[in-house]
CSV table of N, CA and C in Angstrom, one decimal:
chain,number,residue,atom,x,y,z
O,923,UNK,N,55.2,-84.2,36.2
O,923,UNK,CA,54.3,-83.1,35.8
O,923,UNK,C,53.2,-83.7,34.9
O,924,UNK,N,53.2,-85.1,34.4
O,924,UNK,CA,52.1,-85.8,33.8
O,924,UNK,C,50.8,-85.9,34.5
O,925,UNK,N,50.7,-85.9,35.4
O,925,UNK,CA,49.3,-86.1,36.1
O,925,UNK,C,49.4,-84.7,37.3
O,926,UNK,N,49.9,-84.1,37.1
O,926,UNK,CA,49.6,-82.4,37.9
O,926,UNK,C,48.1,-81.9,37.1
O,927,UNK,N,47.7,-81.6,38.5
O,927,UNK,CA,46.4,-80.7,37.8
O,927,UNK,C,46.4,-79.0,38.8
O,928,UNK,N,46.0,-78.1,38.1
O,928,UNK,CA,45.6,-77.0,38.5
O,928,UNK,C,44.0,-77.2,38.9
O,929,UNK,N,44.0,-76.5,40.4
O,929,UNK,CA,42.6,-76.3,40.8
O,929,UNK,C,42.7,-75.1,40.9
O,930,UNK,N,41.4,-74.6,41.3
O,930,UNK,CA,41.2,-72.9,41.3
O,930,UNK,C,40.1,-72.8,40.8
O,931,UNK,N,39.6,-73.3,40.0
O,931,UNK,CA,38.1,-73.2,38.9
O,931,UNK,C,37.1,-72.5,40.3
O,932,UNK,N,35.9,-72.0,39.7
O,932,UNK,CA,35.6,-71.9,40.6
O,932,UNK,C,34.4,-72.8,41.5
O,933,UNK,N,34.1,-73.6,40.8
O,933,UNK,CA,33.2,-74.7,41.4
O,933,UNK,C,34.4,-76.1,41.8
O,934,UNK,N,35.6,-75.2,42.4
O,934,UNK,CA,36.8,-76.6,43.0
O,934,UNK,C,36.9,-77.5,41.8
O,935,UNK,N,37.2,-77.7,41.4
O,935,UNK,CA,37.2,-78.5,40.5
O,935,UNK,C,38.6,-78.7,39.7
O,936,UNK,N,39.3,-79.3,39.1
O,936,UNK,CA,40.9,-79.9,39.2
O,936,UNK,C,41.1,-79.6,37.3
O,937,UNK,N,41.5,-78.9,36.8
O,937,UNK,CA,41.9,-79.4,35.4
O,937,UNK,C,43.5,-80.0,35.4
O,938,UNK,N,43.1,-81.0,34.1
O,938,UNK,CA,44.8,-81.8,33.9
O,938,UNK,C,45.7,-80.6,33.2
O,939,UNK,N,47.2,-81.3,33.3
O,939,UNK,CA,48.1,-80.6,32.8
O,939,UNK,C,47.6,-80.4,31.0
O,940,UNK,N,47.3,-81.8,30.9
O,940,UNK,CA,47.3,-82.0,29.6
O,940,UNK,C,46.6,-81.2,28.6
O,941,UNK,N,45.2,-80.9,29.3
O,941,UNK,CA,44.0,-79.9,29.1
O,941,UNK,C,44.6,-78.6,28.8
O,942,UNK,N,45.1,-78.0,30.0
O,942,UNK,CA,46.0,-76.6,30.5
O,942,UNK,C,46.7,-76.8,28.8
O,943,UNK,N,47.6,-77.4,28.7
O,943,UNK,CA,48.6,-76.9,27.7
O,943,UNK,C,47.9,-77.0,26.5
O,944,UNK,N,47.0,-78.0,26.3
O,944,UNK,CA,46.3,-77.5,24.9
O,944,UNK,C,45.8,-76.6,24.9
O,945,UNK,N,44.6,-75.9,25.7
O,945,UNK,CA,44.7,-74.7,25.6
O,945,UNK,C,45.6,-73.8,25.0
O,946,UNK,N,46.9,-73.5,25.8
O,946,UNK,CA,47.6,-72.7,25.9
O,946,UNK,C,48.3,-72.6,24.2
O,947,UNK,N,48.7,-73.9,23.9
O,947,UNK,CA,48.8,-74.2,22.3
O,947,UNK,C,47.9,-73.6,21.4
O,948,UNK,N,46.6,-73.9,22.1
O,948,UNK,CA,45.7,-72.9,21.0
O,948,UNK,C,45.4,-71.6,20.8
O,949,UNK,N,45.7,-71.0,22.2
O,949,UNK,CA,45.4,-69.5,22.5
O,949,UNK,C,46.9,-68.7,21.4
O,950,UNK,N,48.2,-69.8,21.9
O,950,UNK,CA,49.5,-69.3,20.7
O,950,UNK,C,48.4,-69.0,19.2
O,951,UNK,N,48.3,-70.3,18.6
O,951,UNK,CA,47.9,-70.3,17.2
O,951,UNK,C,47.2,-69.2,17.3
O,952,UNK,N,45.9,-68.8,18.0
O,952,UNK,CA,45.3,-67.6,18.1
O,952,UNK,C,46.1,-66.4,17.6
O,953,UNK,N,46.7,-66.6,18.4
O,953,UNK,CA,47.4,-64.9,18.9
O,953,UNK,C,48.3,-64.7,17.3
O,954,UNK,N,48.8,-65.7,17.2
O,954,UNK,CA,49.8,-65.6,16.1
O,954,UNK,C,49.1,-65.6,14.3
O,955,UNK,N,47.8,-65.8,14.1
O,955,UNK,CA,47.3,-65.7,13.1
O,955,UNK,C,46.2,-64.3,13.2
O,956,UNK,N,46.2,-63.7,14.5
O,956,UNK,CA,45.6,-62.7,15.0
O,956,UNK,C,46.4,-61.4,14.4
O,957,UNK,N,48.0,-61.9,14.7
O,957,UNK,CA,49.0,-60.9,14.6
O,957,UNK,C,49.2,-60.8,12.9
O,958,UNK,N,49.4,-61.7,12.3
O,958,UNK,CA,49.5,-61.7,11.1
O,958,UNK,C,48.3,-61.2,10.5
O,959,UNK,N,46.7,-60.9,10.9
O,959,UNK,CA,45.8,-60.7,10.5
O,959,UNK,C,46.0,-59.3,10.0
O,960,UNK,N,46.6,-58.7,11.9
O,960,UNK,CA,47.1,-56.8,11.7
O,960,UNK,C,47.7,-57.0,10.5
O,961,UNK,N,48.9,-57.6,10.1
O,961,UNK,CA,50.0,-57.0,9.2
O,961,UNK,C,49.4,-56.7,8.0
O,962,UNK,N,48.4,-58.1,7.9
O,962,UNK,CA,47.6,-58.0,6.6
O,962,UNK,C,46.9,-56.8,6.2
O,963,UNK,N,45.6,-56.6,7.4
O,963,UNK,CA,44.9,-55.4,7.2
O,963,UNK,C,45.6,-54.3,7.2
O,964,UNK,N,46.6,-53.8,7.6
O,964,UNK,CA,48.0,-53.1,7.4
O,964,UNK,C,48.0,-52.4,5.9
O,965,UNK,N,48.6,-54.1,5.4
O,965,UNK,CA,48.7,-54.0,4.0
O,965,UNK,C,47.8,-53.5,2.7
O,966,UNK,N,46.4,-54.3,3.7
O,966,UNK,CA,45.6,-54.3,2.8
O,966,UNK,C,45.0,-52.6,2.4
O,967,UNK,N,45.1,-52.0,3.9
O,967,UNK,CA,44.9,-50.0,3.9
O,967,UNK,C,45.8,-49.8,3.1
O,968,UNK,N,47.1,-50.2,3.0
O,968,UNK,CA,48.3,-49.2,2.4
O,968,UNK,C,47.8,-49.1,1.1
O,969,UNK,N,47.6,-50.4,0.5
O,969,UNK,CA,47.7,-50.8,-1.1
O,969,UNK,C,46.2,-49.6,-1.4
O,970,UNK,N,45.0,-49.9,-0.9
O,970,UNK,CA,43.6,-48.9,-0.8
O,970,UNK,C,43.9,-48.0,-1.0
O,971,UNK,N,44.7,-47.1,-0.2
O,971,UNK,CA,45.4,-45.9,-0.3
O,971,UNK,C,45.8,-45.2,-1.1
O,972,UNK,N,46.7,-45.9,-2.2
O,972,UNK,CA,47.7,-45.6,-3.2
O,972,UNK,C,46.9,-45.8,-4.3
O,973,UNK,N,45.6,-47.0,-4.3
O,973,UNK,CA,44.9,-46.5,-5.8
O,973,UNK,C,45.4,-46.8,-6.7
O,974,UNK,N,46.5,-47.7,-6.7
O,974,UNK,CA,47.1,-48.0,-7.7
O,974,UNK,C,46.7,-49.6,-8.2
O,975,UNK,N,46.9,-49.4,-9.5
O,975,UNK,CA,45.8,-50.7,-9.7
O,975,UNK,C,46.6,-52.5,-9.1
O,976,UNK,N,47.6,-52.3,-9.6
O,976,UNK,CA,48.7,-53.6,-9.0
O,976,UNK,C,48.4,-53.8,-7.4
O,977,UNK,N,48.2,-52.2,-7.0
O,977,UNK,CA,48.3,-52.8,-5.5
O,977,UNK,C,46.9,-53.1,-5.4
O,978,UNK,N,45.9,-52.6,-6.3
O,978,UNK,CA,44.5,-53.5,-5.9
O,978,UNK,C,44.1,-54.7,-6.2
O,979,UNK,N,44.9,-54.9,-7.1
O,979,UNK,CA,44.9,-56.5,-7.9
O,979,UNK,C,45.6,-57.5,-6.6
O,980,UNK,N,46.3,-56.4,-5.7
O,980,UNK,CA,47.0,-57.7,-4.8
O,980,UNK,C,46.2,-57.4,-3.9
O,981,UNK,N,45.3,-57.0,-3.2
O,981,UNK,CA,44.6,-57.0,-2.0
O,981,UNK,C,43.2,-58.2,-2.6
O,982,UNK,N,42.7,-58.7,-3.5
O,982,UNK,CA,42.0,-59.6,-3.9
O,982,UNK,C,42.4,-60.9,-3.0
O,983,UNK,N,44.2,-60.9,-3.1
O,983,UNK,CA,44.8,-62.7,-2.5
O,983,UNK,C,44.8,-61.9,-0.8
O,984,UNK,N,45.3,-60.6,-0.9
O,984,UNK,CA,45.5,-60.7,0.2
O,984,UNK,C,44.1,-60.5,1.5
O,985,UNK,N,42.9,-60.4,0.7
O,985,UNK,CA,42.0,-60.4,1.6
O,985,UNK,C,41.4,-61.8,1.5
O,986,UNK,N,41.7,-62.8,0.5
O,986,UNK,CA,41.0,-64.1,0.5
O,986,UNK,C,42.0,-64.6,1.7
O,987,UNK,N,43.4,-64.5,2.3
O,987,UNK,CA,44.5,-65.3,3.2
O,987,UNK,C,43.7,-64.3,4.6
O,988,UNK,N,43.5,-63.4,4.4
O,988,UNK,CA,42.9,-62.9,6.1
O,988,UNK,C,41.3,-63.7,6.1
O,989,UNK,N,40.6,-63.7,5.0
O,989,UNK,CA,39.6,-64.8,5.6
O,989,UNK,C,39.6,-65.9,5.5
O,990,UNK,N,40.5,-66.8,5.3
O,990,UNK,CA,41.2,-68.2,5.6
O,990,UNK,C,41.6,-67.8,7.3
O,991,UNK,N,42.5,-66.9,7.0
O,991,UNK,CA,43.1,-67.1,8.8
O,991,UNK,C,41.5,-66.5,9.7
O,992,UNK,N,40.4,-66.1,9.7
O,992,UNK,CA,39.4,-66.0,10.1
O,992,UNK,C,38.6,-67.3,10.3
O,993,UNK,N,38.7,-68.2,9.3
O,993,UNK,CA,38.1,-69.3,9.6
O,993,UNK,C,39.3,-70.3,10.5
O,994,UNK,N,40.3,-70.5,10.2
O,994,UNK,CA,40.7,-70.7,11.1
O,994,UNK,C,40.5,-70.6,12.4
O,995,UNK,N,40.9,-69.1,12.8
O,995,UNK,CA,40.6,-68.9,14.3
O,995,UNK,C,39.3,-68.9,14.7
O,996,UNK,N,38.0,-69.5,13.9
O,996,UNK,CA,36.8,-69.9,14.1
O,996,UNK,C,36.8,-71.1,14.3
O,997,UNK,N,37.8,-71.8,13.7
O,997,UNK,CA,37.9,-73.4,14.0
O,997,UNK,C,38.6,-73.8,15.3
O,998,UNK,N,39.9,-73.0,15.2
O,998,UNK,CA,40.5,-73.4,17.0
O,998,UNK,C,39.7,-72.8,18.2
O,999,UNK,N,38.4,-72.1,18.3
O,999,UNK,CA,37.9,-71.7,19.0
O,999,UNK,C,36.7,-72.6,19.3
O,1000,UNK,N,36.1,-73.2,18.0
O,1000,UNK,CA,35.3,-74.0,18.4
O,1000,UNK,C,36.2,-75.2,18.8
O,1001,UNK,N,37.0,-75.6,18.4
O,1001,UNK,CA,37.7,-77.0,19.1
O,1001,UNK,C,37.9,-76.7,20.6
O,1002,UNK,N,38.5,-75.8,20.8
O,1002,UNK,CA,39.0,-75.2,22.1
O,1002,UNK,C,37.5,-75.5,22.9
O,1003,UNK,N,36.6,-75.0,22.4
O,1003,UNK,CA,35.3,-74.8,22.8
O,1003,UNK,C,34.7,-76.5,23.8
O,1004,UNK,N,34.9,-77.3,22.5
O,1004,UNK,CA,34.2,-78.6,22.4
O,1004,UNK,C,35.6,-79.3,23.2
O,1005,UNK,N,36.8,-79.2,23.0
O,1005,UNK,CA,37.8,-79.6,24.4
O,1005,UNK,C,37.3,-79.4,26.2
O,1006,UNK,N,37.3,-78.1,26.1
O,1006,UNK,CA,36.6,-77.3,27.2
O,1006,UNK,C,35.3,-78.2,27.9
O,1007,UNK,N,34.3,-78.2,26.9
O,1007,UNK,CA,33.0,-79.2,27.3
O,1007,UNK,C,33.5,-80.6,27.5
O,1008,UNK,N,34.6,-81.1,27.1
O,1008,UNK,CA,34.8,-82.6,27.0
O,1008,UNK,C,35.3,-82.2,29.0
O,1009,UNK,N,36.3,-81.7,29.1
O,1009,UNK,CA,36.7,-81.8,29.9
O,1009,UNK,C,36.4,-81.4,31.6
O,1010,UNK,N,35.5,-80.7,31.2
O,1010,UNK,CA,34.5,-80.3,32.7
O,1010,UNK,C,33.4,-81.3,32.2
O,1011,UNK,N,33.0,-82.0,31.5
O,1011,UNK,CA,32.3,-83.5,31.3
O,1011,UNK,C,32.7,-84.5,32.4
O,1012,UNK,N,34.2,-84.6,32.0
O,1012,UNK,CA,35.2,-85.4,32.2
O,1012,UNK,C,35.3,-85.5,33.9
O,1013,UNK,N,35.1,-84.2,34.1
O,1013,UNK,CA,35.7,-83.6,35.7
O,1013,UNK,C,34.6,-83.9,36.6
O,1014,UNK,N,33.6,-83.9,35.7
O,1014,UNK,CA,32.6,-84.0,37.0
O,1014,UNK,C,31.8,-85.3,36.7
O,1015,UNK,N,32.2,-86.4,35.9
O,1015,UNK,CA,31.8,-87.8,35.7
O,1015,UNK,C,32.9,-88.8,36.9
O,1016,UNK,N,34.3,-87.5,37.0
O,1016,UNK,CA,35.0,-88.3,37.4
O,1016,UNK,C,34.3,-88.0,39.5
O,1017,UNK,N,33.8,-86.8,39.7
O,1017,UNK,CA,33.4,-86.9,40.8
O,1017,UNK,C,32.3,-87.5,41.5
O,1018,UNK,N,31.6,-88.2,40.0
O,1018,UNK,CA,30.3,-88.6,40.9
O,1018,UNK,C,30.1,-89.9,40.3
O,1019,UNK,N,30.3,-91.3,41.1
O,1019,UNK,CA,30.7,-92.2,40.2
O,1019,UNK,C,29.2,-92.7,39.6
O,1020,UNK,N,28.2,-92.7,40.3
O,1020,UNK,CA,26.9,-93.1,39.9
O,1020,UNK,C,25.9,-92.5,39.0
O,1021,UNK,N,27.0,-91.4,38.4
O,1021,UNK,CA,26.5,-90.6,37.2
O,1021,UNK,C,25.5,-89.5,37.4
O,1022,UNK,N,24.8,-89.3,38.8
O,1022,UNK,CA,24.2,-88.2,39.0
O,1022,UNK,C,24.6,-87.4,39.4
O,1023,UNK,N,23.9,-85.9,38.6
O,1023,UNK,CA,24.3,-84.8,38.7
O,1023,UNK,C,24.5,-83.7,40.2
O,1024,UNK,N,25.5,-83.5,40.3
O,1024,UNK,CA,25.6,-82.7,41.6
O,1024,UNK,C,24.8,-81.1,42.1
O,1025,UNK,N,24.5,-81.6,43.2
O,1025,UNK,CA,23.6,-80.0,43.5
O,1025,UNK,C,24.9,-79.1,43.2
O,1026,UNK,N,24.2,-78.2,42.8
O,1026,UNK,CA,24.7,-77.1,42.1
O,1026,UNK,C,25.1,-76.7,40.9
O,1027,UNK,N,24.7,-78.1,39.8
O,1027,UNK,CA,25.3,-78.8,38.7
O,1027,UNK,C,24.6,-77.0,37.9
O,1028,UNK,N,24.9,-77.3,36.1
O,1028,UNK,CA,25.1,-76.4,35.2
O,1028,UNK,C,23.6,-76.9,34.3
O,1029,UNK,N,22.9,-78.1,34.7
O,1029,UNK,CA,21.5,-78.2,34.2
O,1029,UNK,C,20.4,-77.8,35.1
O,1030,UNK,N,19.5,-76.9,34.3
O,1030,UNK,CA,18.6,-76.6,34.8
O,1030,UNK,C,17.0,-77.2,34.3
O,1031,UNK,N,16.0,-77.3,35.1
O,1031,UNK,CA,15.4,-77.9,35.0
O,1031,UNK,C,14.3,-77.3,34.3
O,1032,UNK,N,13.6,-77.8,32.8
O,1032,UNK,CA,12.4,-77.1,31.8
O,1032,UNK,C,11.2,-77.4,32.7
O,1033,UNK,N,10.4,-76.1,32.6
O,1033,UNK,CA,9.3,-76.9,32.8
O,1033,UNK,C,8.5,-77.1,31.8
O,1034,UNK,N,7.5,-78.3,32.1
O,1034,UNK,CA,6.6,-79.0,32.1
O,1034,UNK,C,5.4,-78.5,31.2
């Protein structure tokens, strides 16, 4: 399963296993700091609600931990992002050994 790649893309094109699963690794972290996001905002209505001052004094930590997990999932998105770019880099340096760009390629041309 080490050198299995999924094709399908839609310019044919082969991704590694390796790629696939980090991904998938990151979309988890996602989802899972996503979910704890709800519980927080959750929390953070209940405590709003009640007007009571303890529970406002704790929505201060508890809204500084939802925008930590915000930057977070800013950060695995742009990695995810700059992976993504490495790897259709990767994919289509590996199709064209003389380093020119393929008709149909993703650069377009400025004019002049």
């Amino acid at each position: 399963m080490e050198d299995e790649t999924y094709s399908g893309l839609g310019n044919g094109g082969e991704i590694d296993t390796k790629v696939v699963q980090t991904f998938q690794k990151s979309f988890v972290q996602v989802q899972n700091i996503l979910d704890q996001n709800r519980l927080l905002i959750n929390e953070i209505n209940q405590n709003h609600e009640t007007k009571i001052p303890d529970n406002l004094t704790r929505n201060v930590g508890l809204i500084r931990e939802l925008n930590n997990n915000i930057r977070r999932v800013v950060d695995l998105y742009a990695d995810l992002s700059t992976s993504y770019t490495k790897s259709m880099d990767a994919s289509s340096s590996d199709g064209d050994s003389n380093g020119a760009m393929k008709s149909g390629g993703n650069k377009r041309n400025r004019p002049a």
